[in-house]
PDB file of C-alpha atoms in Angstrom:
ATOM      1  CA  UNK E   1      43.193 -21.237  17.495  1.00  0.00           C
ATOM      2  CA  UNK E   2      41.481 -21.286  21.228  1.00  0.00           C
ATOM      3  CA  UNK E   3      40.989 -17.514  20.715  1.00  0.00           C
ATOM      4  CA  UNK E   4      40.359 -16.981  17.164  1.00  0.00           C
ATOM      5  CA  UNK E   5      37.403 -19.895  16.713  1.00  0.00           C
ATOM      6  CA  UNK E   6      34.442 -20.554  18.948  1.00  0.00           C
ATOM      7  CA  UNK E   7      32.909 -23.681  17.811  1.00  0.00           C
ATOM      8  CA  UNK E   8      35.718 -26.290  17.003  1.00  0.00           C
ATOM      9  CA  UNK E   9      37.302 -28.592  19.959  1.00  0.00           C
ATOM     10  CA  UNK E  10      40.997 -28.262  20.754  1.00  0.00           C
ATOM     11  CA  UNK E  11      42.647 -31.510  21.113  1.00  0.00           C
ATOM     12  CA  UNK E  12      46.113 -32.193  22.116  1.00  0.00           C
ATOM     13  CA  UNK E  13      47.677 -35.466  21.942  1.00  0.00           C
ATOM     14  CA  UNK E  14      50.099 -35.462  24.969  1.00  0.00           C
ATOM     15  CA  UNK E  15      52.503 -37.970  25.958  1.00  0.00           C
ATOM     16  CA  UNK E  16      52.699 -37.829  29.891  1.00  0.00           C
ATOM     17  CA  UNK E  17      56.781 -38.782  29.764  1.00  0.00           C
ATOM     18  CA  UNK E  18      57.514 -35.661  28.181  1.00  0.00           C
ATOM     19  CA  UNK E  19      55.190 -33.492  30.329  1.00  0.00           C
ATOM     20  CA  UNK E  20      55.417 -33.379  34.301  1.00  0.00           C
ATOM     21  CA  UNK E  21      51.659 -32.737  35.377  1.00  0.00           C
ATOM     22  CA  UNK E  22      52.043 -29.398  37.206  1.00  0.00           C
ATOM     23  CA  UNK E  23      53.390 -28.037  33.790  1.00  0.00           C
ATOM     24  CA  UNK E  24      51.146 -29.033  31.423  1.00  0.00           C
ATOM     25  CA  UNK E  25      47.696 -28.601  33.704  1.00  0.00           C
ATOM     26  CA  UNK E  26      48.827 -24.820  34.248  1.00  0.00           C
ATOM     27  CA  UNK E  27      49.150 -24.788  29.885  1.00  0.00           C
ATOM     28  CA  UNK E  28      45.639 -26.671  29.648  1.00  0.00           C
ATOM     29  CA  UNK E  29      43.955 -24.946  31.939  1.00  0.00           C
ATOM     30  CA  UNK E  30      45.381 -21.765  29.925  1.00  0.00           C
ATOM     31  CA  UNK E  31      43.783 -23.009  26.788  1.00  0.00           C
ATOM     32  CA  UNK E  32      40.767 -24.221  28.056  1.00  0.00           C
ATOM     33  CA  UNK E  33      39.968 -20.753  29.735  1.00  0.00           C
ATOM     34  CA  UNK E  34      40.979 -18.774  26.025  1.00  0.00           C
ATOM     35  CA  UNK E  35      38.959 -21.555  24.355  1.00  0.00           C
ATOM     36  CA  UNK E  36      35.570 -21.235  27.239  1.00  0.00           C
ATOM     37  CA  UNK E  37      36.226 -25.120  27.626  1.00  0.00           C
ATOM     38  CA  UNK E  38      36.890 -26.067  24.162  1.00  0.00           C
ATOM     39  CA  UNK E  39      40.082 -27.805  25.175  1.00  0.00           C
ATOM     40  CA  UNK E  40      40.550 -31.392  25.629  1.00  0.00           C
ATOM     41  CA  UNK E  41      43.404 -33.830  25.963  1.00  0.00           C
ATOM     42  CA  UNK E  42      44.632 -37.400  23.772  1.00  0.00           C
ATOM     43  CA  UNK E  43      46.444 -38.998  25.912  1.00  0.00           C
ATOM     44  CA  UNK E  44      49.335 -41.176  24.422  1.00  0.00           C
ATOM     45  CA  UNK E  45      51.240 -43.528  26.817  1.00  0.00           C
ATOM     46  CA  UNK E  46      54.226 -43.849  23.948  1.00  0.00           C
ATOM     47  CA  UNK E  47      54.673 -47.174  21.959  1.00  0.00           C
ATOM     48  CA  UNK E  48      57.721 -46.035  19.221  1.00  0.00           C
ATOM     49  CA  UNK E  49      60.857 -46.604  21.547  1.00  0.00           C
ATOM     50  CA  UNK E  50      63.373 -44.764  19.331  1.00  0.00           C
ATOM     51  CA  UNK E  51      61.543 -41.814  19.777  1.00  0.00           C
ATOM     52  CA  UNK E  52      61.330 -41.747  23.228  1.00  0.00           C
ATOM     53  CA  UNK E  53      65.034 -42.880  23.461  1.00  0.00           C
ATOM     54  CA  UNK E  54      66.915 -40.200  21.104  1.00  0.00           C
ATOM     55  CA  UNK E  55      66.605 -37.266  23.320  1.00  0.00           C
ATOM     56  CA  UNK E  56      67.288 -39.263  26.460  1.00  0.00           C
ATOM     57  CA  UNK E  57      64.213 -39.809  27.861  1.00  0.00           C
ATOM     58  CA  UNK E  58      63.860 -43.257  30.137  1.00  0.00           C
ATOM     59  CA  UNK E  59      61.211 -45.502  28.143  1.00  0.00           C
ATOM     60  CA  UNK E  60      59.521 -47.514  30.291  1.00  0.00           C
ATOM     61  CA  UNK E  61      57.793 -51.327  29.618  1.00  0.00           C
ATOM     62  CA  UNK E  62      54.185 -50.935  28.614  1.00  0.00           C
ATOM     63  CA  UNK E  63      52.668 -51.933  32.031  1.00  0.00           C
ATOM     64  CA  UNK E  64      55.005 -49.120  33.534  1.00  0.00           C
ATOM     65  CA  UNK E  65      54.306 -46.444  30.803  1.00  0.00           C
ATOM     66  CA  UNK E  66      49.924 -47.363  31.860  1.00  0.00           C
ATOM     67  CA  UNK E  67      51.062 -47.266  35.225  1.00  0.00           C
ATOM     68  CA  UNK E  68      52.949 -44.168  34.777  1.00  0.00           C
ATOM     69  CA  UNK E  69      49.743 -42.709  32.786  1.00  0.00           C
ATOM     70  CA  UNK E  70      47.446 -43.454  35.377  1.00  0.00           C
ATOM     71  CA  UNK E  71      49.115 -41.143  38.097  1.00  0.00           C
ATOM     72  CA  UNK E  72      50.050 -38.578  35.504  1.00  0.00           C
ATOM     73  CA  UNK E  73      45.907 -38.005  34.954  1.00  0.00           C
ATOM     74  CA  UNK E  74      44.965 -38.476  38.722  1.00  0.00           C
ATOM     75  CA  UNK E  75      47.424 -35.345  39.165  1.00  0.00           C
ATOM     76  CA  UNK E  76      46.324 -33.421  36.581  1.00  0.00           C
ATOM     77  CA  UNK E  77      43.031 -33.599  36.976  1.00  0.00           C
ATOM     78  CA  UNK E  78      43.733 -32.640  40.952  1.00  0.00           C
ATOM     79  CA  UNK E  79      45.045 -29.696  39.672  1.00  0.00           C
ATOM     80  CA  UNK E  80      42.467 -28.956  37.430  1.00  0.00           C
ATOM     81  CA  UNK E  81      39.808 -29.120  39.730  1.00  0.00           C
ATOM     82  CA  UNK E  82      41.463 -26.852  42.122  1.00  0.00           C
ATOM     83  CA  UNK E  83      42.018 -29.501  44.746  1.00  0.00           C
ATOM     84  CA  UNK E  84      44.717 -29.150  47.235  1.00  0.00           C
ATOM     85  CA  UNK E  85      46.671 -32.196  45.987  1.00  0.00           C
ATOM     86  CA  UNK E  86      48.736 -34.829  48.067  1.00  0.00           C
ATOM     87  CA  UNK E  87      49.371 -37.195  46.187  1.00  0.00           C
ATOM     88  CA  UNK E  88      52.192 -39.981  46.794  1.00  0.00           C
ATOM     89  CA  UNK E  89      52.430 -42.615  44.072  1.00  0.00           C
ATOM     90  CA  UNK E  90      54.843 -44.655  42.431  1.00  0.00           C
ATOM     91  CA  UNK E  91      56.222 -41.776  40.335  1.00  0.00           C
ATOM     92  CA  UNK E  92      54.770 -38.884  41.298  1.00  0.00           C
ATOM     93  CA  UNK E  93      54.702 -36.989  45.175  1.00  0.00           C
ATOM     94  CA  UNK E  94      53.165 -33.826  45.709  1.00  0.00           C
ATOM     95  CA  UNK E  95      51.973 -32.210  48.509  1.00  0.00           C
ATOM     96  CA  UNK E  96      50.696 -28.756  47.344  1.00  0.00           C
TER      97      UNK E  96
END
């Protein structure tokens, strides 16, 4: 879609839980650069526990999950802008 259209916005919805930042800033950055900045990002803290739960995947209590959220999108945004990022939070350390 990113390189076969040139007028529509790409949207993802993207739950940060099943995504580590690193991984999914290298994919959007990928996208965005196909789509010449086209690309943006829903971001979905999770609120259906059984879905989160089936494959394994610790669900955390809302006010975790927005905490969780909040340091997921100060790291990927970091990344995006090409910042050397050290970053030590509550879930997430990086010193790259």
């Amino acid at each position: 879609m990113a390189e076969a259209t040139n007028s529509i916005e790409i949207i993802a919805a993207v739950k940060p839980l099943l995504f580590h930042p690193a991984v999914l800033a290298k994919m959007a950055l990928g996208i965005d650069a196909i789509s010449h900045g086209r690309f943006s990002i829903n971001l979905v803290s999770a609120w259906f526990k059984p879905e989160m739960e089936k494959p394994g995947i610790n669900f955390l209590t809302h006010d975790e999950r927005y905490r969780y959220s909040d340091e997921w999108i100060r790291v990927v945004k970091a990344l995006w802008s090409g910042e050397k990022v050290n970053f030590y939070g509550e879930y997430f350390h990086s010193d790259q």
